[in-house]
Coordinates of C-alpha atoms and ligand atoms in Angstrom, one line a residue:
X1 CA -25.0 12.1 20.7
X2 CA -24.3 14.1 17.7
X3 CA -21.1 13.4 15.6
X4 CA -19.6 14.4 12.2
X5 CA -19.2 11.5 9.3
X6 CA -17.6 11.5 6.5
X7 CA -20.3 10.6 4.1
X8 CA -20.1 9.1 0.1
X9 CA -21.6 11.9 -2.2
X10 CA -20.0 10.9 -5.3
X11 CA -18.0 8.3 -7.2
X12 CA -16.2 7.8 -10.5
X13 CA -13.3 6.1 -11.9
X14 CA -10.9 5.9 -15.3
X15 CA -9.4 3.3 -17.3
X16 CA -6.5 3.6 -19.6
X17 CA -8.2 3.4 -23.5
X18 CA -6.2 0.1 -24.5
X19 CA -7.8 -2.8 -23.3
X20 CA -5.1 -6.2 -23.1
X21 CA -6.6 -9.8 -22.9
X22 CA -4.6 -12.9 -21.7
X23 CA -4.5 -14.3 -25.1
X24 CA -3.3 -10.9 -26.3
X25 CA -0.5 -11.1 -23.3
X26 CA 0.1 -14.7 -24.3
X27 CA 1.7 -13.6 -27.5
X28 CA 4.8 -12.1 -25.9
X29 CA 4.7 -13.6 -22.5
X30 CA 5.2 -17.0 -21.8
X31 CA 1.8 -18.3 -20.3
X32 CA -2.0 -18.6 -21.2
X33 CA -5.5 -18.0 -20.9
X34 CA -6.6 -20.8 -18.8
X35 CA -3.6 -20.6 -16.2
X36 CA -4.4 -16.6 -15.4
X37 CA -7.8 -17.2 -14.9
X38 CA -7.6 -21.0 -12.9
X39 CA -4.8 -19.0 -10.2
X40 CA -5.9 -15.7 -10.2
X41 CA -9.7 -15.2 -12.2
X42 CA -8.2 -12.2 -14.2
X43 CA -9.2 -12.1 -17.8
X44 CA -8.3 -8.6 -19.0
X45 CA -6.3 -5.7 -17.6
X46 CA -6.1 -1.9 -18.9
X47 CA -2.9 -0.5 -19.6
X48 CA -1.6 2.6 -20.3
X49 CA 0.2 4.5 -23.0
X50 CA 3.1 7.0 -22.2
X51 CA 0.2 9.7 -22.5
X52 CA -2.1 8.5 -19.6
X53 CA -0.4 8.9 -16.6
X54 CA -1.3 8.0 -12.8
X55 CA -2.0 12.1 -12.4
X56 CA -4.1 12.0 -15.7
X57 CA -5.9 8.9 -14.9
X58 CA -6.9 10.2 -11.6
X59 CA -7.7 13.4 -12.7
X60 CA -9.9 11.4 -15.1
X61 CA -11.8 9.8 -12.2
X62 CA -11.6 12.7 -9.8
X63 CA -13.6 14.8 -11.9
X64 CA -16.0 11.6 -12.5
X65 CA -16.7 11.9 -8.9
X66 CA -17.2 15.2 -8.9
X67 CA -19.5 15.4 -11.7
X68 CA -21.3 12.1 -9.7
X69 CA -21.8 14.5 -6.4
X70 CA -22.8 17.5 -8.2
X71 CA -20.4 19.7 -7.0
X72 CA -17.5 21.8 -8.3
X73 CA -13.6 21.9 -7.7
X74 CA -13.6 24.9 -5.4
X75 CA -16.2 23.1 -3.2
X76 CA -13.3 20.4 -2.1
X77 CA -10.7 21.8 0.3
X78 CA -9.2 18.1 0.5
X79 CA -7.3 16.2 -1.8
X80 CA -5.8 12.8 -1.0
X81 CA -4.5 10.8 -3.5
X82 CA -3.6 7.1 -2.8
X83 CA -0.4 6.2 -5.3
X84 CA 3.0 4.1 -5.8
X85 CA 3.6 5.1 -8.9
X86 CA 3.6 8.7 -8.7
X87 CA 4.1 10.7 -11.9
X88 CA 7.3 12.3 -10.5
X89 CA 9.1 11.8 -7.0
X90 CA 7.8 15.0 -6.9
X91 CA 5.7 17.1 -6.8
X92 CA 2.9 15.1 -5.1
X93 CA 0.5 13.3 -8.1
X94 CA -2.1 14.9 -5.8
X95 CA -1.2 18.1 -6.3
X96 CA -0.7 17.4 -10.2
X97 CA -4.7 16.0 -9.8
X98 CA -5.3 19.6 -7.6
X99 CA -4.0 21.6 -10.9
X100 CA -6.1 19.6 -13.4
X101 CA -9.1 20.1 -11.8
X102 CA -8.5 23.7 -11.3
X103 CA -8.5 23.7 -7.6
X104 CA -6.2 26.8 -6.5
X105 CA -7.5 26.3 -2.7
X106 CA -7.5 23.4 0.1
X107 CA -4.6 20.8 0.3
X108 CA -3.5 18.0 -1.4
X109 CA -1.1 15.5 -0.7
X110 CA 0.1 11.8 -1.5
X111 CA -0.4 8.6 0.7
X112 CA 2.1 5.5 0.0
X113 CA 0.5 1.8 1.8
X114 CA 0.9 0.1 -1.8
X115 CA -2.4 -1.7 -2.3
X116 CA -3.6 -0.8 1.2
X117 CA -3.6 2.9 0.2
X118 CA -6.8 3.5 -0.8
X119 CA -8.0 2.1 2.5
X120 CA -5.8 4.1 4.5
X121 CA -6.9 7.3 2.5
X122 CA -10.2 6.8 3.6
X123 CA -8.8 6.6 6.9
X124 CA -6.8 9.5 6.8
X125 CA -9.2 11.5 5.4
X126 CA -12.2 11.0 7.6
X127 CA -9.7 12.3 10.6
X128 CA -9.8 15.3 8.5
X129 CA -13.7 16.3 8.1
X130 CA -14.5 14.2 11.3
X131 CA -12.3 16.6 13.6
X132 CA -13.6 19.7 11.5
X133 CA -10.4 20.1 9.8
X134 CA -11.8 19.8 6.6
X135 CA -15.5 19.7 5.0
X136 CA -15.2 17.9 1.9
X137 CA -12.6 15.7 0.4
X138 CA -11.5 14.1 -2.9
X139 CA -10.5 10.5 -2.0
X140 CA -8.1 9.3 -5.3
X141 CA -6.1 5.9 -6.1
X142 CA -5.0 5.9 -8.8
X143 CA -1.9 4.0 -10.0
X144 CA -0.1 2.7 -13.5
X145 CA 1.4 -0.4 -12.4
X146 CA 2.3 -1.0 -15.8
X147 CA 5.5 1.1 -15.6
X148 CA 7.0 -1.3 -12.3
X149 CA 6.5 -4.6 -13.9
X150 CA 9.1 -6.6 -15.6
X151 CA 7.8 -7.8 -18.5
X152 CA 9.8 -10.6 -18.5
X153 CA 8.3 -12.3 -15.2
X154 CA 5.4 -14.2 -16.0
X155 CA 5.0 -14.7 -12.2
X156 CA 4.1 -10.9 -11.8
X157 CA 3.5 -9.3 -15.5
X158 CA 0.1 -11.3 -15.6
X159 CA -1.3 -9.9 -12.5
X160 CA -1.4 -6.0 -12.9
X161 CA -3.6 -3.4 -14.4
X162 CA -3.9 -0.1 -14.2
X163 CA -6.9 2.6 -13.1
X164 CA -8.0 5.3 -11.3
X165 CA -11.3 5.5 -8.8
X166 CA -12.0 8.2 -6.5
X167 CA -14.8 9.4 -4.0
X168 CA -16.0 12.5 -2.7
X169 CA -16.7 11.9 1.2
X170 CA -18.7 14.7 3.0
X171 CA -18.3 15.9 6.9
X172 CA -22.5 15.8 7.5
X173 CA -24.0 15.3 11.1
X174 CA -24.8 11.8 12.5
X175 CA -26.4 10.6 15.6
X176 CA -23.6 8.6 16.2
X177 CA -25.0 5.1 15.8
X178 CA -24.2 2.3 13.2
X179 CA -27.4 3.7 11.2
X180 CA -25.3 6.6 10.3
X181 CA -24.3 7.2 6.6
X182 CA -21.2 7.5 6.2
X183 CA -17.7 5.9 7.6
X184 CA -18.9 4.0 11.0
X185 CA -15.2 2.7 11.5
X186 CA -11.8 1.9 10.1
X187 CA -8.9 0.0 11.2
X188 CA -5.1 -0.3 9.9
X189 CA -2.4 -1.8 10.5
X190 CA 1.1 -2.6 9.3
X191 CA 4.2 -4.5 9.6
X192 CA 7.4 -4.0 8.2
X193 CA 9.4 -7.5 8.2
X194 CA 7.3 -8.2 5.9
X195 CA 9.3 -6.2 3.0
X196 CA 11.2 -9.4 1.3
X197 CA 7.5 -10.8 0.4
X198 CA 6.4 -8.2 -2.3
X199 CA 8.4 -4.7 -3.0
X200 CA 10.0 -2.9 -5.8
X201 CA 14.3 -2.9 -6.1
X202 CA 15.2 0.4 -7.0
X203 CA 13.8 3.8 -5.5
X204 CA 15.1 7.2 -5.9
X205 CA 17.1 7.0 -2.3
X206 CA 18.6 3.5 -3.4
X207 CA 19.0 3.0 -7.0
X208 CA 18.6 5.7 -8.4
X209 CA 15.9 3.9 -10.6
X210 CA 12.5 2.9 -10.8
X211 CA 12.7 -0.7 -10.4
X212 CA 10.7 -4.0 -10.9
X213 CA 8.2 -5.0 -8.7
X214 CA 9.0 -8.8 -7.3
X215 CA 6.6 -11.0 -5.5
X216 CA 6.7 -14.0 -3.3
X217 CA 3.4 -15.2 -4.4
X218 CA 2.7 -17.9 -2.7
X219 CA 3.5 -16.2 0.5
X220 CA 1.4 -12.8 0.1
X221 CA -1.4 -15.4 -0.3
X222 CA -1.0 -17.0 2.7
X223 CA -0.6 -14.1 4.1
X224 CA -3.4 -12.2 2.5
X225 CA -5.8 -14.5 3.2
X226 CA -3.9 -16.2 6.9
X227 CA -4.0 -12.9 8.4
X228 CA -5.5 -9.7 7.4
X229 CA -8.9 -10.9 8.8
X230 CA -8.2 -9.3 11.8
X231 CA -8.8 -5.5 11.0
X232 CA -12.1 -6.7 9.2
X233 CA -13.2 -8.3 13.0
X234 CA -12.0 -4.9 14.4
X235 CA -14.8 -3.0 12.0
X236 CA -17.8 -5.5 13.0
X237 CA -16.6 -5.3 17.0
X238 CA -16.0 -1.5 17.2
X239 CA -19.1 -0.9 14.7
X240 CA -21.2 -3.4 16.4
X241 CA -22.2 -4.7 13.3
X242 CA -21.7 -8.4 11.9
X243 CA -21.2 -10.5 8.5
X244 CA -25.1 -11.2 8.1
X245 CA -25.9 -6.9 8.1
X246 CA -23.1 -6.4 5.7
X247 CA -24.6 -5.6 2.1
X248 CA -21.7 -5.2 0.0
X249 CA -17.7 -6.4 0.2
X250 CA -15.9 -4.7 -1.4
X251 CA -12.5 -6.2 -1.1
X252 CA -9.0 -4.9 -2.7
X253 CA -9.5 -7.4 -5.8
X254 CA -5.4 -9.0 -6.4
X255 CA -6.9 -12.6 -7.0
X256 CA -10.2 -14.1 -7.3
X257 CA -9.1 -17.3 -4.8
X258 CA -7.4 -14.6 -2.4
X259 CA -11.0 -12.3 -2.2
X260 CA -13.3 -15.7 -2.0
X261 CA -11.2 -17.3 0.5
X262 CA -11.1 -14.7 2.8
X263 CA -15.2 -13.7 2.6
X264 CA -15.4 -17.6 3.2
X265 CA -13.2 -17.3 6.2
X266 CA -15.3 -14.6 7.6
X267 CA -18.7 -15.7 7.0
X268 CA -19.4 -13.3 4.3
X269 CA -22.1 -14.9 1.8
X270 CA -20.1 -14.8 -1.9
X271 CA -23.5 -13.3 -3.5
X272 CA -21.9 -10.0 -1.6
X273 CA -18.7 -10.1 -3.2
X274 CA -18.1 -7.2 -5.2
X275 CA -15.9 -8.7 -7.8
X276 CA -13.8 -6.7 -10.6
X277 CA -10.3 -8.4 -10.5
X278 CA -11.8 -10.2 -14.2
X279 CA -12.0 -7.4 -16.2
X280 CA -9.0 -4.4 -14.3
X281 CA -6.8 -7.2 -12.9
X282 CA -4.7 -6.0 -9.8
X283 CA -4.9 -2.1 -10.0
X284 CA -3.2 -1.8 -6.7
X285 CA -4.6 1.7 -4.5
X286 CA -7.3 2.1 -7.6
X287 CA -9.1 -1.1 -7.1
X288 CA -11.3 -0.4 -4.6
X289 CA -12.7 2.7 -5.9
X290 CA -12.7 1.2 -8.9
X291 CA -14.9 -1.5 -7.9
X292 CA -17.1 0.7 -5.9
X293 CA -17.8 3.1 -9.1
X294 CA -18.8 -0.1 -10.8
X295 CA -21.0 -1.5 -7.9
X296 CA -22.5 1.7 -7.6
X297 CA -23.7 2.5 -11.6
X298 CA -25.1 -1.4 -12.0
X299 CA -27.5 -0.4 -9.2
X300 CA -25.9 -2.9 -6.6
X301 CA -24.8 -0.5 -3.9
X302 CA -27.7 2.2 -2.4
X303 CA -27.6 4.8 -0.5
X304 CA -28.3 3.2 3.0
X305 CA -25.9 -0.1 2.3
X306 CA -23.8 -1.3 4.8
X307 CA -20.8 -2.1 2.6
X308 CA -17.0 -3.0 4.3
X309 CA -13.8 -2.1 2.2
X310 CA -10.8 -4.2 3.1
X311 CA -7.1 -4.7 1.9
X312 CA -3.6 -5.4 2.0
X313 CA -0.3 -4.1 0.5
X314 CA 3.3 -4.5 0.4
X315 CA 5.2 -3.7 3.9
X316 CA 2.8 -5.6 4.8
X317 CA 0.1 -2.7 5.1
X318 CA -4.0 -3.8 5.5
X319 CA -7.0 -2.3 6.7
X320 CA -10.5 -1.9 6.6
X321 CA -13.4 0.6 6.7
X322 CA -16.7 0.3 7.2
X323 CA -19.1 2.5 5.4
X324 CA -22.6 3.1 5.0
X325 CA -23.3 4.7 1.9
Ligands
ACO1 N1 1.8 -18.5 -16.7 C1 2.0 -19.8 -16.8 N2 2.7 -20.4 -15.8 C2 3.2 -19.7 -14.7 C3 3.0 -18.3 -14.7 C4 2.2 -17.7 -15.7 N3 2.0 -16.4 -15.7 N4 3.5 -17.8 -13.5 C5 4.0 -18.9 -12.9 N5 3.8 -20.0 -13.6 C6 4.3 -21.4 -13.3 C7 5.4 -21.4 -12.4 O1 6.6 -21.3 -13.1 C8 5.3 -22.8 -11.8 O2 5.8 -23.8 -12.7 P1 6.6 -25.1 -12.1 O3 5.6 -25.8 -11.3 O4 6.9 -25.8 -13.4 O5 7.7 -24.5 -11.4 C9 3.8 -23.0 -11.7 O6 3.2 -22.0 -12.6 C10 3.2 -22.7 -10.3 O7 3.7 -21.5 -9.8 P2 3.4 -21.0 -8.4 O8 4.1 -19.7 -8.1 O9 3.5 -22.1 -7.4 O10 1.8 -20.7 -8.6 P3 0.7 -20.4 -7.6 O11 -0.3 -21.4 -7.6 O12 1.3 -20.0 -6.2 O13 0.1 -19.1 -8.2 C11 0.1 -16.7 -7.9 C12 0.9 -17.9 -8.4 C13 -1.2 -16.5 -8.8 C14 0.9 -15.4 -8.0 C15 -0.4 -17.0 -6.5 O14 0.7 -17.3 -5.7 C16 -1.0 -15.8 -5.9 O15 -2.1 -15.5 -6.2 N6 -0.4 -15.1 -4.9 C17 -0.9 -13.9 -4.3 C18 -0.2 -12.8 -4.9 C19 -1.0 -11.7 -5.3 O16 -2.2 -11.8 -5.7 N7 -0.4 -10.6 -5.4 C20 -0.9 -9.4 -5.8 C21 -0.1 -8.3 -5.4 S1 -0.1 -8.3 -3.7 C22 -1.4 -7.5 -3.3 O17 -2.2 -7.0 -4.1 C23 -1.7 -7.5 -1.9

C-alpha cells in the first residue's frame, strides 16, 4: 500500500567561531582535562559570543541544509525549530530563523522537550507532510546553552556546548514497508515528576529571569541510561526492524558512558555509534543534527542507511525515530 514519508534531502549544521578546550576551561573553572574526559569523553565545546545567537546559529545551519538539498526558502512551507534557549520569549526563534532565510510563506513555530526536542521535532513534523498538511519542512535545533549555565558550577559548566543542525525532510511516496526512505517510525514519551532531576530556576512566568540550569547528575544517568530504552524497543517492534539491520546510532550525545552504555544495553555494536559529544560537548536539541551533518559529510551515513535517532531531556522527555536515509 502506498503511503507518504517524510524523507532526508538535506543536512547542515553551525558552530559558534570560538572554539574552548578543557584546559582552556580549567583556567577559570575549578577542574581538569583528565576528569571531563574520564566522566563524560568531552574534550572541547563551542561557545558563543553575544553576536551569535540560537536564531543566528540556526539560521546558519538551516541554510546549510538547504544549500545540501538543493532547494530554496520558498520551496519550505514548514519550519520547526527545536530550542530552550530562545532568542526572546518571543517571537518564536523559528520565526526569527523564517525571516533570515527570507521565507515570507509556510509556518514556523518553536518546540520545547529540552534535549529531547530535536527528536520530537522530527516527530511532529513528519505528522505534518505525512497527513498532507505540509510538503517540505525545515527541521532546526539549535540552542546556546552557554547563556543558562552558571559558570560557577563545575558539576554543570563543563558539560555544555552550543550548535545548530538542521534537516530538510520531504513528503515523497513509499510502499509502506521498512525498505522505505524516509521516517519508518518514532516514539515519545514523557514524564513530569521528573522536574527536580535537571531544570532551569527562573522563567519568565516565575522569576522573572533566565536562570541557571541545575543537574542531579548522577540521577539523569541512571535514568538516561535505566530507562529510556524503551521508546528505542518501540521503533524496532513497530518498524519490525532489529539492532543487527541498524547502520547508524545516532544518539543525543550528553556523555560518552551515557551513549555507550545504553547501545551496550541494547545490543547495538559500538562501531555504529555516531559519536560527537568529544569535540560539541552537550548541545542539548542541536546534537543530533549536529551529529548527523557530521556523519553524513565523512561518508558514514548513505542514502539507503537504516540509522535510529534517540534521546532524552529535562521533564523527563525521550524519544526515538527511525529513519532510513
Ligand atoms: N571537575 C572536577 N571535579 C568535579 C567536577 C568537575 N567539573 N564536577 C564534579 N566534580 C567532583 C565532585 O565535586 C565530586 O567530588 P567529591 O567526591 O570530592 O565530592 C566528584 O567529582 C564526583 O562527583 P559526581 O557528581 O559523583 O561525579 P559523577 O561520576 O556522577 O559524574 C557527571 C558527574 C559527569 C555529571 C555524571 O553524573 C553524568 O554524566 N551524569 C549525567 C548527566 C548528563 O550527562 N547530563 C547532561 C544533561 S541531561 C541530558 O542531556 C539528558
Amino acid at each position: 500500500m502506498t503511503c507518504l514519508r517524510s524523507v532526508v534531502v538535506g543536512c547542515g549544521s553551525a558552530l559558534p567561531a570560538r572554539c574552548v578546550t578543557n584546559d582552556e576551561l580549567a583556567k577559570t573553572v575549578e577542574t581538569s582535562d583528565e576528569w571531563i574526559v574520564q566522566r563524560t569523553g568531552i574534550r572541547q565545546r563551542y561557545l558563543s559570543d553575544a553576536s551569535e545567537t540560537t536564531s543566528v546559529l540556526g539560521t546558519r545551519a538551516a541554510q546549510a541544509a538547504l544549500d545540501d538539498a538543493g532547494l530554496a526558502a520558498a520551496d519550505i512551507d514548514l519550519v520547526i525549530c527545536a530550542t530552550s534557549t530562545p532568542d526572546h520569549t518571543f517571537p518564536s526563534t523559528a520565526t526569527q530563523i523564517q525571516a533570515g532565510l527570507g521565507m515570507t510563506g509556510g509556518v514556523a513555530f518553536d518546540l520545547q522537550a529540552v534535549c529531547a526536542g530535536f527528536v520530537y521535532a522530527v516527530t511532529t513534523a513528519d505528522k505534518f507532510l505525512v497527513t498532507g498538511s505540509a510538503r517540505r519542512a525545515l527541521v532546526v535545533g539549535a540552542e546556546t546553552f552557554s547563556r543558562l549555565l552558571d559558570w560557577e558550577d563545575r558539576t554543570t559548566c563543563v558539560l555544555f556546548g552550543d550548535g545548530a543542525g538542521a534537516v530538510v525532510l520531504e513528503a515523497r511516496e513509499g510502499e509502506g514497508t521498512s525498505a522505505d526512505r524516509g521516517v519508518l517510525t518514532s516514539s515519545l514519551r514523557s514524564d513530569g515528576r521528573h522536574r527536580e532531576k535537571l531544570y532551569v530556576d527562573g522563567g519568565p512566568g516565575s522569576t522573572g529571569t533566565t536562570g541557571h540550569l541545575r543537574m542531579t547528575g548522577k540521577e539523569v544517568f541512571r535514568f538516561a541510561v535505566g530507562s529510556v530504552t524503551d521508546v528505542i524497543d518501540d521503533a524496532f517492534r513497530a518498524s519490525g526492524t532489529n539492532a543487527d539491520d541498524l547502520d547508524w546510532f545516532v544518539p543525543h550525545q550528553a556523555n560518552r558512558r551515557i551513549i555507550e552504555a545504553s547501545a551496550d544495553k541494547l545490543g547495538i555494536a559500538r562501531d555504529k555509534v555516531v559519536l560527537t559529544v568529544d569535540r560539541h560537548g552537550n548541545t542539548s536539541a542541536a546534537s543530533i543534527p549536529l551529529a548527523l551533518d557530521v556523519a553524513r559529510r565523512d561518508g558514514r551515513i548513505k542514502d539507503g542507511d537504516l540509522v535510529m535517532i534517540e534521546a532524552i531531556g529535562g521533564g523527563f522527555t525521550w524519544g526515538a525515530a527511525l529513519i532510513r536515509w
